[in-house]
Amino acid sequence: MKLRPATPADIPTLERWDTKAHVIACTGADDAPDWAGELEQVGPWYECLIGEVGGRPVGVVQIIDPAEEPTHYWGDCGPGLRAIDIWIGEEADLGRGLGTLMMGQAIGRCFAPAEVRAILIDPLMSNVRAQVFYRRLGFEDVGTRRFGEDDCLVMRLERSAWAAQSSLKE
Ligand SMILES: CC(C)(COP(=O)(O)OP(=O)(O)OC[C@H]1O[C@@H](n2cnc3c(N)ncnc32)[C@H](O)[C@@H]1OP(=O)(O)O)[C@@H](O)C(=O)NCCC(=O)NCCS
C-alpha cells in the first residue's frame, strides 16, 4: 500500500467512486465533491491522498488541519489536531484489509509533526461498521454531533493510544 497525492488525472476515478452506493451511504446529505476545486485547496491545511496497491488506485484519504480549514467545519477546536475522511472506491475492494493499511499510513502521517495530539473522525451515526473499524484502530467515542443535516459520531484517537498500540505491534 502506498499513499500518494491525488492529481487532476485521478478526477475521473474519484468521480466514478462517488457514484458507488457504499460511498453515497457514508456521505450523508453532503453533495458529491467538486474534485477540481478540492484539489486546488491542497496546501498547508489539506492533503488529499490516493491509496495505491501495485499501482492501482483503491481508495482516497483526506487529511485536514481543522483549526486552519477555512469553513471551520469542526468549529473552534484549536491547534494540534487533524481530521481524516477515508473511503475505498470499488465494492470488490471493501473488507480486504486495504482500509486498515491506508489508515495506518494516514495516522502515521498525521502524527509526524510532534505538535499533533489527536485525530478526529466523524462517521454518520448510521455507519456502524465504520465505527467498529475506527474503534479497532484505537479511536474512542467522543459523542454525537450534528454537522449540517447529518447526525455523526465524533471519534478521537490520542497520540498516546496510537503509540501504545504501535509498540504492541512491533
Ligand atoms: C470503512 C472503510 C474505509 C474500511 O476499509 P476496508 O478496507 O473495507 O476495511 P478492512 O478490510 O481494513 O477492515 C474491515 C472492517 O471495515 C469495516 N467495513 C467493511 N466494509 C464496510 C462498509 N461497506 N462500510 C463501512 N465499514 C465497512 C468493518 O468494520 C469491517 O470489519 P468486519 O469485517 O469485522 O465487519 C471501507 O469499508 C469503506 O470505504 N467503507 C465505505 C465508506 C465509509 O464508510 N467510509 C468511512 C466514512 S466515515
mmCIF file with all atom_site columns, C-alpha atoms and ligand atoms in Angstrom:
data_model
loop_
_atom_site.group_PDB
_atom_site.id
_atom_site.type_symbol
_atom_site.label_atom_id
_atom_site.label_alt_id
_atom_site.label_comp_id
_atom_site.label_asym_id
_atom_site.label_entity_id
_atom_site.label_seq_id
_atom_site.pdbx_PDB_ins_code
_atom_site.Cartn_x
_atom_site.Cartn_y
_atom_site.Cartn_z
_atom_site.occupancy
_atom_site.B_iso_or_equiv
_atom_site.pdbx_formal_charge
_atom_site.auth_seq_id
_atom_site.auth_comp_id
_atom_site.auth_asym_id
_atom_site.auth_atom_id
_atom_site.pdbx_PDB_model_num
ATOM   1   C CA  . MET A 1 1   ? 0.000   0.000  0.000   1.00 0.00 ? 1   MET A CA  1
ATOM   2   C CA  . LYS A 1 2   ? 1.310   3.390  -0.984  1.00 0.00 ? 2   LYS A CA  1
ATOM   3   C CA  . LEU A 1 3   ? -0.302  6.755  -0.263  1.00 0.00 ? 3   LEU A CA  1
ATOM   4   C CA  . ARG A 1 4   ? 0.440   9.418  -2.853  1.00 0.00 ? 4   ARG A CA  1
ATOM   5   C CA  . PRO A 1 5   ? -1.010  12.878 -3.506  1.00 0.00 ? 5   PRO A CA  1
ATOM   6   C CA  . ALA A 1 6   ? -4.113  12.909 -5.708  1.00 0.00 ? 6   ALA A CA  1
ATOM   7   C CA  . THR A 1 7   ? -3.648  14.738 -9.024  1.00 0.00 ? 7   THR A CA  1
ATOM   8   C CA  . PRO A 1 8   ? -6.111  16.046 -11.660 1.00 0.00 ? 8   PRO A CA  1
ATOM   9   C CA  . ALA A 1 9   ? -5.555  12.753 -13.525 1.00 0.00 ? 9   ALA A CA  1
ATOM   10  C CA  . ASP A 1 10  ? -7.366  10.993 -10.622 1.00 0.00 ? 10  ASP A CA  1
ATOM   11  C CA  . ILE A 1 11  ? -10.554 13.069 -11.041 1.00 0.00 ? 11  ILE A CA  1
ATOM   12  C CA  . PRO A 1 12  ? -12.405 10.591 -13.327 1.00 0.00 ? 12  PRO A CA  1
ATOM   13  C CA  . THR A 1 13  ? -11.645 7.772  -10.854 1.00 0.00 ? 13  THR A CA  1
ATOM   14  C CA  . LEU A 1 14  ? -12.741 9.865  -7.860  1.00 0.00 ? 14  LEU A CA  1
ATOM   15  C CA  . GLU A 1 15  ? -15.948 10.860 -9.693  1.00 0.00 ? 15  GLU A CA  1
ATOM   16  C CA  . ARG A 1 16  ? -16.678 7.225  -10.556 1.00 0.00 ? 16  ARG A CA  1
ATOM   17  C CA  . TRP A 1 17  ? -16.213 6.218  -6.903  1.00 0.00 ? 17  TRP A CA  1
ATOM   18  C CA  . ASP A 1 18  ? -18.655 8.996  -5.891  1.00 0.00 ? 18  ASP A CA  1
ATOM   19  C CA  . THR A 1 19  ? -21.435 7.130  -7.737  1.00 0.00 ? 19  THR A CA  1
ATOM   20  C CA  . LYS A 1 20  ? -20.954 3.931  -5.693  1.00 0.00 ? 20  LYS A CA  1
ATOM   21  C CA  . ALA A 1 21  ? -23.697 3.054  -3.204  1.00 0.00 ? 21  ALA A CA  1
ATOM   22  C CA  . HIS A 1 22  ? -21.251 2.462  -0.307  1.00 0.00 ? 22  HIS A CA  1
ATOM   23  C CA  . VAL A 1 23  ? -19.661 5.902  -0.890  1.00 0.00 ? 23  VAL A CA  1
ATOM   24  C CA  . ILE A 1 24  ? -23.041 7.686  -1.181  1.00 0.00 ? 24  ILE A CA  1
ATOM   25  C CA  . ALA A 1 25  ? -24.206 5.921  2.008   1.00 0.00 ? 25  ALA A CA  1
ATOM   26  C CA  . CYS A 1 26  ? -21.306 7.313  4.056   1.00 0.00 ? 26  CYS A CA  1
ATOM   27  C CA  . THR A 1 27  ? -21.537 10.920 2.835   1.00 0.00 ? 27  THR A CA  1
ATOM   28  C CA  . GLY A 1 28  ? -24.997 11.766 4.217   1.00 0.00 ? 28  GLY A CA  1
ATOM   29  C CA  . ALA A 1 29  ? -26.623 14.970 2.971   1.00 0.00 ? 29  ALA A CA  1
ATOM   30  C CA  . ASP A 1 30  ? -23.401 16.409 1.518   1.00 0.00 ? 30  ASP A CA  1
ATOM   31  C CA  . ASP A 1 31  ? -23.205 16.838 -2.257  1.00 0.00 ? 31  ASP A CA  1
ATOM   32  C CA  . ALA A 1 32  ? -20.518 14.883 -4.127  1.00 0.00 ? 32  ALA A CA  1
ATOM   33  C CA  . PRO A 1 33  ? -17.274 16.875 -4.044  1.00 0.00 ? 33  PRO A CA  1
ATOM   34  C CA  . ASP A 1 34  ? -16.171 19.164 -6.867  1.00 0.00 ? 34  ASP A CA  1
ATOM   35  C CA  . TRP A 1 35  ? -12.829 17.398 -7.225  1.00 0.00 ? 35  TRP A CA  1
ATOM   36  C CA  . ALA A 1 36  ? -11.109 20.003 -9.381  1.00 0.00 ? 36  ALA A CA  1
ATOM   37  C CA  . GLY A 1 37  ? -11.964 22.600 -6.736  1.00 0.00 ? 37  GLY A CA  1
ATOM   38  C CA  . GLU A 1 38  ? -10.963 20.230 -3.918  1.00 0.00 ? 38  GLU A CA  1
ATOM   39  C CA  . LEU A 1 39  ? -7.535  19.574 -5.396  1.00 0.00 ? 39  LEU A CA  1
ATOM   40  C CA  . GLU A 1 40  ? -6.915  23.297 -5.772  1.00 0.00 ? 40  GLU A CA  1
ATOM   41  C CA  . GLN A 1 41  ? -7.339  23.570 -1.988  1.00 0.00 ? 41  GLN A CA  1
ATOM   42  C CA  . VAL A 1 42  ? -4.454  21.186 -1.270  1.00 0.00 ? 42  VAL A CA  1
ATOM   43  C CA  . GLY A 1 43  ? -1.890  23.018 0.817   1.00 0.00 ? 43  GLY A CA  1
ATOM   44  C CA  . PRO A 1 44  ? -0.742  23.516 4.400   1.00 0.00 ? 44  PRO A CA  1
ATOM   45  C CA  . TRP A 1 45  ? -4.101  22.532 5.955   1.00 0.00 ? 45  TRP A CA  1
ATOM   46  C CA  . TYR A 1 46  ? -5.287  19.879 3.467   1.00 0.00 ? 46  TYR A CA  1
ATOM   47  C CA  . GLU A 1 47  ? -3.863  16.694 1.965   1.00 0.00 ? 47  GLU A CA  1
ATOM   48  C CA  . CYS A 1 48  ? -5.787  14.506 -0.481  1.00 0.00 ? 48  CYS A CA  1
ATOM   49  C CA  . LEU A 1 49  ? -4.094  11.129 -0.898  1.00 0.00 ? 49  LEU A CA  1
ATOM   50  C CA  . ILE A 1 50  ? -4.769  8.135  -3.110  1.00 0.00 ? 50  ILE A CA  1
ATOM   51  C CA  . GLY A 1 51  ? -4.128  4.649  -1.721  1.00 0.00 ? 51  GLY A CA  1
ATOM   52  C CA  . GLU A 1 52  ? -2.498  2.517  -4.389  1.00 0.00 ? 52  GLU A CA  1
ATOM   53  C CA  . VAL A 1 53  ? -1.759  -1.196 -4.463  1.00 0.00 ? 53  VAL A CA  1
ATOM   54  C CA  . GLY A 1 54  ? 0.568   -2.343 -7.221  1.00 0.00 ? 54  GLY A CA  1
ATOM   55  C CA  . GLY A 1 55  ? -0.022  0.991  -8.993  1.00 0.00 ? 55  GLY A CA  1
ATOM   56  C CA  . ARG A 1 56  ? -3.838  0.571  -8.882  1.00 0.00 ? 56  ARG A CA  1
ATOM   57  C CA  . PRO A 1 57  ? -5.829  3.268  -7.024  1.00 0.00 ? 57  PRO A CA  1
ATOM   58  C CA  . VAL A 1 58  ? -8.034  1.597  -4.383  1.00 0.00 ? 58  VAL A CA  1
ATOM   59  C CA  . GLY A 1 59  ? -9.187  4.436  -2.134  1.00 0.00 ? 59  GLY A CA  1
ATOM   60  C CA  . VAL A 1 60  ? -8.832  8.013  -1.025  1.00 0.00 ? 60  VAL A CA  1
ATOM   61  C CA  . VAL A 1 61  ? -7.984  9.645  2.284   1.00 0.00 ? 61  VAL A CA  1
ATOM   62  C CA  . GLN A 1 62  ? -8.382  13.329 3.089   1.00 0.00 ? 62  GLN A CA  1
ATOM   63  C CA  . ILE A 1 63  ? -6.486  14.860 5.990   1.00 0.00 ? 63  ILE A CA  1
ATOM   64  C CA  . ILE A 1 64  ? -7.211  18.370 7.244   1.00 0.00 ? 64  ILE A CA  1
ATOM   65  C CA  . ASP A 1 65  ? -5.967  20.624 9.990   1.00 0.00 ? 65  ASP A CA  1
ATOM   66  C CA  . PRO A 1 66  ? -9.376  21.544 11.449  1.00 0.00 ? 66  PRO A CA  1
ATOM   67  C CA  . ALA A 1 67  ? -8.091  24.757 13.033  1.00 0.00 ? 67  ALA A CA  1
ATOM   68  C CA  . GLU A 1 68  ? -6.914  26.082 9.656   1.00 0.00 ? 68  GLU A CA  1
ATOM   69  C CA  . GLU A 1 69  ? -9.639  24.704 7.358   1.00 0.00 ? 69  GLU A CA  1
ATOM   70  C CA  . PRO A 1 70  ? -11.460 27.859 6.159   1.00 0.00 ? 70  PRO A CA  1
ATOM   71  C CA  . THR A 1 71  ? -15.107 26.738 6.618   1.00 0.00 ? 71  THR A CA  1
ATOM   72  C CA  . HIS A 1 72  ? -14.330 25.745 10.234  1.00 0.00 ? 72  HIS A CA  1
ATOM   73  C CA  . TYR A 1 73  ? -16.369 22.586 9.733   1.00 0.00 ? 73  TYR A CA  1
ATOM   74  C CA  . TRP A 1 74  ? -15.127 21.268 13.103  1.00 0.00 ? 74  TRP A CA  1
ATOM   75  C CA  . GLY A 1 75  ? -15.807 24.531 14.938  1.00 0.00 ? 75  GLY A CA  1
ATOM   76  C CA  . ASP A 1 76  ? -13.290 26.409 17.017  1.00 0.00 ? 76  ASP A CA  1
ATOM   77  C CA  . CYS A 1 77  ? -11.154 23.450 18.023  1.00 0.00 ? 77  CYS A CA  1
ATOM   78  C CA  . GLY A 1 78  ? -7.675  24.936 18.410  1.00 0.00 ? 78  GLY A CA  1
ATOM   79  C CA  . PRO A 1 79  ? -4.311  23.690 17.146  1.00 0.00 ? 79  PRO A CA  1
ATOM   80  C CA  . GLY A 1 80  ? -2.677  20.267 17.440  1.00 0.00 ? 80  GLY A CA  1
ATOM   81  C CA  . LEU A 1 81  ? -5.404  18.229 15.738  1.00 0.00 ? 81  LEU A CA  1
ATOM   82  C CA  . ARG A 1 82  ? -6.020  16.544 12.406  1.00 0.00 ? 82  ARG A CA  1
ATOM   83  C CA  . ALA A 1 83  ? -9.258  15.201 10.920  1.00 0.00 ? 83  ALA A CA  1
ATOM   84  C CA  . ILE A 1 84  ? -9.495  12.287 8.487   1.00 0.00 ? 84  ILE A CA  1
ATOM   85  C CA  . ASP A 1 85  ? -12.031 11.097 5.920   1.00 0.00 ? 85  ASP A CA  1
ATOM   86  C CA  . ILE A 1 86  ? -11.493 7.816  4.052   1.00 0.00 ? 86  ILE A CA  1
ATOM   87  C CA  . TRP A 1 87  ? -13.225 5.550  1.617   1.00 0.00 ? 87  TRP A CA  1
ATOM   88  C CA  . ILE A 1 88  ? -12.452 2.575  -0.570  1.00 0.00 ? 88  ILE A CA  1
ATOM   89  C CA  . GLY A 1 89  ? -13.505 3.036  -4.212  1.00 0.00 ? 89  GLY A CA  1
ATOM   90  C CA  . GLU A 1 90  ? -14.662 -0.284 -5.636  1.00 0.00 ? 90  GLU A CA  1
ATOM   91  C CA  . GLU A 1 91  ? -17.127 -2.592 -3.875  1.00 0.00 ? 91  GLU A CA  1
ATOM   92  C CA  . ALA A 1 92  ? -14.832 -5.553 -4.583  1.00 0.00 ? 92  ALA A CA  1
ATOM   93  C CA  . ASP A 1 93  ? -12.067 -3.904 -2.545  1.00 0.00 ? 93  ASP A CA  1
ATOM   94  C CA  . LEU A 1 94  ? -14.134 -3.498 0.642   1.00 0.00 ? 94  LEU A CA  1
ATOM   95  C CA  . GLY A 1 95  ? -13.278 -5.685 3.618   1.00 0.00 ? 95  GLY A CA  1
ATOM   96  C CA  . ARG A 1 96  ? -9.894  -6.869 2.282   1.00 0.00 ? 96  ARG A CA  1
ATOM   97  C CA  . GLY A 1 97  ? -7.746  -5.054 4.828   1.00 0.00 ? 97  GLY A CA  1
ATOM   98  C CA  . LEU A 1 98  ? -6.921  -2.170 2.470   1.00 0.00 ? 98  LEU A CA  1
ATOM   99  C CA  . GLY A 1 99  ? -8.647  0.458  4.632   1.00 0.00 ? 99  GLY A CA  1
ATOM   100 C CA  . THR A 1 100 ? -6.662  -0.690 7.679   1.00 0.00 ? 100 THR A CA  1
ATOM   101 C CA  . LEU A 1 101 ? -3.404  -0.313 5.726   1.00 0.00 ? 101 LEU A CA  1
ATOM   102 C CA  . MET A 1 102 ? -4.411  3.131  4.414   1.00 0.00 ? 102 MET A CA  1
ATOM   103 C CA  . MET A 1 103 ? -5.421  4.322  7.879   1.00 0.00 ? 103 MET A CA  1
ATOM   104 C CA  . GLY A 1 104 ? -2.164  3.047  9.415   1.00 0.00 ? 104 GLY A CA  1
ATOM   105 C CA  . GLN A 1 105 ? -0.180  5.188  6.986   1.00 0.00 ? 105 GLN A CA  1
ATOM   106 C CA  . ALA A 1 106 ? -2.525  8.180  7.237   1.00 0.00 ? 106 ALA A CA  1
ATOM   107 C CA  . ILE A 1 107 ? -2.352  8.114  11.048  1.00 0.00 ? 107 ILE A CA  1
ATOM   108 C CA  . GLY A 1 108 ? 1.451   7.937  10.915  1.00 0.00 ? 108 GLY A CA  1
ATOM   109 C CA  . ARG A 1 109 ? 1.423   10.981 8.635   1.00 0.00 ? 109 ARG A CA  1
ATOM   110 C CA  . CYS A 1 110 ? -0.904  12.900 10.941  1.00 0.00 ? 110 CYS A CA  1
ATOM   111 C CA  . PHE A 1 111 ? 1.286   12.244 13.981  1.00 0.00 ? 111 PHE A CA  1
ATOM   112 C CA  . ALA A 1 112 ? 4.575   13.002 12.197  1.00 0.00 ? 112 ALA A CA  1
ATOM   113 C CA  . PRO A 1 113 ? 4.531   16.645 13.426  1.00 0.00 ? 113 PRO A CA  1
ATOM   114 C CA  . ALA A 1 114 ? 5.203   16.477 17.182  1.00 0.00 ? 114 ALA A CA  1
ATOM   115 C CA  . GLU A 1 115 ? 2.546   19.089 17.932  1.00 0.00 ? 115 GLU A CA  1
ATOM   116 C CA  . VAL A 1 116 ? -0.326  16.891 16.725  1.00 0.00 ? 116 VAL A CA  1
ATOM   117 C CA  . ARG A 1 117 ? -2.052  15.461 19.815  1.00 0.00 ? 117 ARG A CA  1
ATOM   118 C CA  . ALA A 1 118 ? -5.067  13.688 18.375  1.00 0.00 ? 118 ALA A CA  1
ATOM   119 C CA  . ILE A 1 119 ? -7.014  12.779 15.238  1.00 0.00 ? 119 ILE A CA  1
ATOM   120 C CA  . LEU A 1 120 ? -10.759 13.328 14.792  1.00 0.00 ? 120 LEU A CA  1
ATOM   121 C CA  . ILE A 1 121 ? -13.192 11.429 12.628  1.00 0.00 ? 121 ILE A CA  1
ATOM   122 C CA  . ASP A 1 122 ? -16.961 11.820 12.178  1.00 0.00 ? 122 ASP A CA  1
ATOM   123 C CA  . PRO A 1 123 ? -18.741 8.759  10.751  1.00 0.00 ? 123 PRO A CA  1
ATOM   124 C CA  . LEU A 1 124 ? -22.524 9.017  10.346  1.00 0.00 ? 124 LEU A CA  1
ATOM   125 C CA  . MET A 1 125 ? -24.381 7.547  13.322  1.00 0.00 ? 125 MET A CA  1
ATOM   126 C CA  . SER A 1 126 ? -25.839 5.059  10.830  1.00 0.00 ? 126 SER A CA  1
ATOM   127 C CA  . ASN A 1 127 ? -22.370 3.897  9.679   1.00 0.00 ? 127 ASN A CA  1
ATOM   128 C CA  . VAL A 1 128 ? -21.905 1.400  12.486  1.00 0.00 ? 128 VAL A CA  1
ATOM   129 C CA  . ARG A 1 129 ? -19.443 -0.739 10.510  1.00 0.00 ? 129 ARG A CA  1
ATOM   130 C CA  . ALA A 1 130 ? -17.100 2.207  10.001  1.00 0.00 ? 130 ALA A CA  1
ATOM   131 C CA  . GLN A 1 131 ? -17.328 2.996  13.734  1.00 0.00 ? 131 GLN A CA  1
ATOM   132 C CA  . VAL A 1 132 ? -16.255 -0.588 14.514  1.00 0.00 ? 132 VAL A CA  1
ATOM   133 C CA  . PHE A 1 133 ? -13.393 -0.185 12.030  1.00 0.00 ? 133 PHE A CA  1
ATOM   134 C CA  . TYR A 1 134 ? -12.196 3.031  13.731  1.00 0.00 ? 134 TYR A CA  1
ATOM   135 C CA  . ARG A 1 135 ? -12.519 1.572  17.263  1.00 0.00 ? 135 ARG A CA  1
ATOM   136 C CA  . ARG A 1 136 ? -10.308 -1.313 16.160  1.00 0.00 ? 136 ARG A CA  1
ATOM   137 C CA  . LEU A 1 137 ? -7.646  1.283  15.232  1.00 0.00 ? 137 LEU A CA  1
ATOM   138 C CA  . GLY A 1 138 ? -7.855  2.848  18.722  1.00 0.00 ? 138 GLY A CA  1
ATOM   139 C CA  . PHE A 1 139 ? -10.370 5.671  18.149  1.00 0.00 ? 139 PHE A CA  1
ATOM   140 C CA  . GLU A 1 140 ? -12.669 6.328  21.092  1.00 0.00 ? 140 GLU A CA  1
ATOM   141 C CA  . ASP A 1 141 ? -16.199 7.718  21.027  1.00 0.00 ? 141 ASP A CA  1
ATOM   142 C CA  . VAL A 1 142 ? -16.425 11.394 21.993  1.00 0.00 ? 142 VAL A CA  1
ATOM   143 C CA  . GLY A 1 143 ? -20.152 11.898 21.425  1.00 0.00 ? 143 GLY A CA  1
ATOM   144 C CA  . THR A 1 144 ? -22.816 12.599 18.863  1.00 0.00 ? 144 THR A CA  1
ATOM   145 C CA  . ARG A 1 145 ? -22.829 15.825 16.938  1.00 0.00 ? 145 ARG A CA  1
ATOM   146 C CA  . ARG A 1 146 ? -24.961 17.263 14.148  1.00 0.00 ? 146 ARG A CA  1
ATOM   147 C CA  . PHE A 1 147 ? -22.908 18.503 11.192  1.00 0.00 ? 147 PHE A CA  1
ATOM   148 C CA  . GLY A 1 148 ? -25.282 20.304 8.780   1.00 0.00 ? 148 GLY A CA  1
ATOM   149 C CA  . GLU A 1 149 ? -28.112 17.804 8.302   1.00 0.00 ? 149 GLU A CA  1
ATOM   150 C CA  . ASP A 1 150 ? -26.089 14.770 9.411   1.00 0.00 ? 150 ASP A CA  1
ATOM   151 C CA  . ASP A 1 151 ? -26.042 13.075 12.802  1.00 0.00 ? 151 ASP A CA  1
ATOM   152 C CA  . CYS A 1 152 ? -22.471 11.911 13.328  1.00 0.00 ? 152 CYS A CA  1
ATOM   153 C CA  . LEU A 1 153 ? -20.458 10.152 15.989  1.00 0.00 ? 153 LEU A CA  1
ATOM   154 C CA  . VAL A 1 154 ? -17.313 12.118 16.755  1.00 0.00 ? 154 VAL A CA  1
ATOM   155 C CA  . MET A 1 155 ? -14.402 9.762  17.460  1.00 0.00 ? 155 MET A CA  1
ATOM   156 C CA  . ARG A 1 156 ? -10.887 10.635 18.540  1.00 0.00 ? 156 ARG A CA  1
ATOM   157 C CA  . LEU A 1 157 ? -7.513  8.879  18.504  1.00 0.00 ? 157 LEU A CA  1
ATOM   158 C CA  . GLU A 1 158 ? -4.978  10.221 21.013  1.00 0.00 ? 158 GLU A CA  1
ATOM   159 C CA  . ARG A 1 159 ? -1.292  10.147 20.108  1.00 0.00 ? 159 ARG A CA  1
ATOM   160 C CA  . SER A 1 160 ? -0.600  8.165  23.299  1.00 0.00 ? 160 SER A CA  1
ATOM   161 C CA  . ALA A 1 161 ? -3.188  5.492  22.387  1.00 0.00 ? 161 ALA A CA  1
ATOM   162 C CA  . TRP A 1 162 ? -1.660  5.106  18.931  1.00 0.00 ? 162 TRP A CA  1
ATOM   163 C CA  . ALA A 1 163 ? 1.900   4.966  20.294  1.00 0.00 ? 163 ALA A CA  1
ATOM   164 C CA  . ALA A 1 164 ? 0.889   2.273  22.803  1.00 0.00 ? 164 ALA A CA  1
ATOM   165 C CA  . GLN A 1 165 ? -0.838  0.274  20.087  1.00 0.00 ? 165 GLN A CA  1
ATOM   166 C CA  . SER A 1 166 ? 2.028   0.629  17.583  1.00 0.00 ? 166 SER A CA  1
ATOM   167 C CA  . SER A 1 167 ? 4.573   -0.523 20.142  1.00 0.00 ? 167 SER A CA  1
ATOM   168 C CA  . LEU A 1 168 ? 2.459   -3.642 20.765  1.00 0.00 ? 168 LEU A CA  1
ATOM   169 C CA  . LYS A 1 169 ? 2.639   -4.429 17.041  1.00 0.00 ? 169 LYS A CA  1
ATOM   170 C CA  . GLU A 1 170 ? 6.438   -4.107 16.856  1.00 0.00 ? 170 GLU A CA  1
HETATM 171 C C1  . LIG B 2 .   ? -14.629 1.996  6.244   1.00 0.00 ? 1   LIG B C1  1
HETATM 172 C C2  . LIG B 2 .   ? -13.615 1.506  5.201   1.00 0.00 ? 1   LIG B C2  1
HETATM 173 C C3  . LIG B 2 .   ? -12.663 2.633  4.794   1.00 0.00 ? 1   LIG B C3  1
HETATM 174 C C4  . LIG B 2 .   ? -12.793 0.355  5.822   1.00 0.00 ? 1   LIG B C4  1
HETATM 175 O O1  . LIG B 2 .   ? -11.887 -0.126 4.855   1.00 0.00 ? 1   LIG B O1  1
HETATM 176 P P1  . LIG B 2 .   ? -11.893 -1.694 4.472   1.00 0.00 ? 1   LIG B P1  1
HETATM 177 O O2  . LIG B 2 .   ? -10.730 -1.967 3.613   1.00 0.00 ? 1   LIG B O2  1
HETATM 178 O O3  . LIG B 2 .   ? -13.245 -2.052 3.918   1.00 0.00 ? 1   LIG B O3  1
HETATM 179 O O4  . LIG B 2 .   ? -11.754 -2.355 5.925   1.00 0.00 ? 1   LIG B O4  1
HETATM 180 P P2  . LIG B 2 .   ? -10.771 -3.505 6.414   1.00 0.00 ? 1   LIG B P2  1
HETATM 181 O O5  . LIG B 2 .   ? -10.904 -4.677 5.484   1.00 0.00 ? 1   LIG B O5  1
HETATM 182 O O6  . LIG B 2 .   ? -9.423  -2.973 6.680   1.00 0.00 ? 1   LIG B O6  1
HETATM 183 O O7  . LIG B 2 .   ? -11.471 -3.814 7.813   1.00 0.00 ? 1   LIG B O7  1
HETATM 184 C C5  . LIG B 2 .   ? -12.731 -4.465 7.821   1.00 0.00 ? 1   LIG B C5  1
HETATM 185 C C6  . LIG B 2 .   ? -13.717 -3.634 8.589   1.00 0.00 ? 1   LIG B C6  1
HETATM 186 O O8  . LIG B 2 .   ? -14.088 -2.449 7.883   1.00 0.00 ? 1   LIG B O8  1
HETATM 187 C C7  . LIG B 2 .   ? -15.465 -2.161 8.129   1.00 0.00 ? 1   LIG B C7  1
HETATM 188 N N1  . LIG B 2 .   ? -16.194 -2.254 6.859   1.00 0.00 ? 1   LIG B N1  1
HETATM 189 C C8  . LIG B 2 .   ? -16.151 -3.203 5.915   1.00 0.00 ? 1   LIG B C8  1
HETATM 190 N N2  . LIG B 2 .   ? -16.986 -2.909 4.892   1.00 0.00 ? 1   LIG B N2  1
HETATM 191 C C9  . LIG B 2 .   ? -17.566 -1.756 5.195   1.00 0.00 ? 1   LIG B C9  1
HETATM 192 C C10 . LIG B 2 .   ? -18.514 -0.934 4.536   1.00 0.00 ? 1   LIG B C10 1
HETATM 193 N N3  . LIG B 2 .   ? -19.085 -1.264 3.373   1.00 0.00 ? 1   LIG B N3  1
HETATM 194 N N4  . LIG B 2 .   ? -18.879 0.219  5.130   1.00 0.00 ? 1   LIG B N4  1
HETATM 195 C C11 . LIG B 2 .   ? -18.355 0.576  6.309   1.00 0.00 ? 1   LIG B C11 1
HETATM 196 N N5  . LIG B 2 .   ? -17.428 -0.175 7.004   1.00 0.00 ? 1   LIG B N5  1
HETATM 197 C C12 . LIG B 2 .   ? -17.055 -1.335 6.432   1.00 0.00 ? 1   LIG B C12 1
HETATM 198 C C13 . LIG B 2 .   ? -15.970 -3.216 9.086   1.00 0.00 ? 1   LIG B C13 1
HETATM 199 O O9  . LIG B 2 .   ? -15.773 -2.742 10.411  1.00 0.00 ? 1   LIG B O9  1
HETATM 200 C C14 . LIG B 2 .   ? -15.041 -4.357 8.801   1.00 0.00 ? 1   LIG B C14 1
HETATM 201 O O10 . LIG B 2 .   ? -14.921 -5.235 9.859   1.00 0.00 ? 1   LIG B O10 1
HETATM 202 P P3  . LIG B 2 .   ? -15.788 -6.606 9.826   1.00 0.00 ? 1   LIG B P3  1
HETATM 203 O O11 . LIG B 2 .   ? -15.368 -7.290 8.573   1.00 0.00 ? 1   LIG B O11 1
HETATM 204 O O12 . LIG B 2 .   ? -15.396 -7.303 11.071  1.00 0.00 ? 1   LIG B O12 1
HETATM 205 O O13 . LIG B 2 .   ? -17.216 -6.159 9.762   1.00 0.00 ? 1   LIG B O13 1
HETATM 206 C C15 . LIG B 2 .   ? -14.316 0.938  3.928   1.00 0.00 ? 1   LIG B C15 1
HETATM 207 O O14 . LIG B 2 .   ? -15.094 -0.190 4.319   1.00 0.00 ? 1   LIG B O14 1
HETATM 208 C C16 . LIG B 2 .   ? -15.213 1.938  3.229   1.00 0.00 ? 1   LIG B C16 1
HETATM 209 O O15 . LIG B 2 .   ? -14.747 2.681  2.381   1.00 0.00 ? 1   LIG B O15 1
HETATM 210 N N6  . LIG B 2 .   ? -16.496 1.885  3.564   1.00 0.00 ? 1   LIG B N6  1
HETATM 211 C C17 . LIG B 2 .   ? -17.493 2.696  2.882   1.00 0.00 ? 1   LIG B C17 1
HETATM 212 C C18 . LIG B 2 .   ? -17.239 4.164  3.083   1.00 0.00 ? 1   LIG B C18 1
HETATM 213 C C19 . LIG B 2 .   ? -17.142 4.523  4.565   1.00 0.00 ? 1   LIG B C19 1
HETATM 214 O O16 . LIG B 2 .   ? -17.967 4.124  5.352   1.00 0.00 ? 1   LIG B O16 1
HETATM 215 N N7  . LIG B 2 .   ? -16.118 5.318  4.871   1.00 0.00 ? 1   LIG B N7  1
HETATM 216 C C20 . LIG B 2 .   ? -15.945 5.851  6.216   1.00 0.00 ? 1   LIG B C20 1
HETATM 217 C C21 . LIG B 2 .   ? -16.606 7.175  6.305   1.00 0.00 ? 1   LIG B C21 1
HETATM 218 S S1  . LIG B 2 .   ? -16.520 7.823  7.940   1.00 0.00 ? 1   LIG B S1  1
#
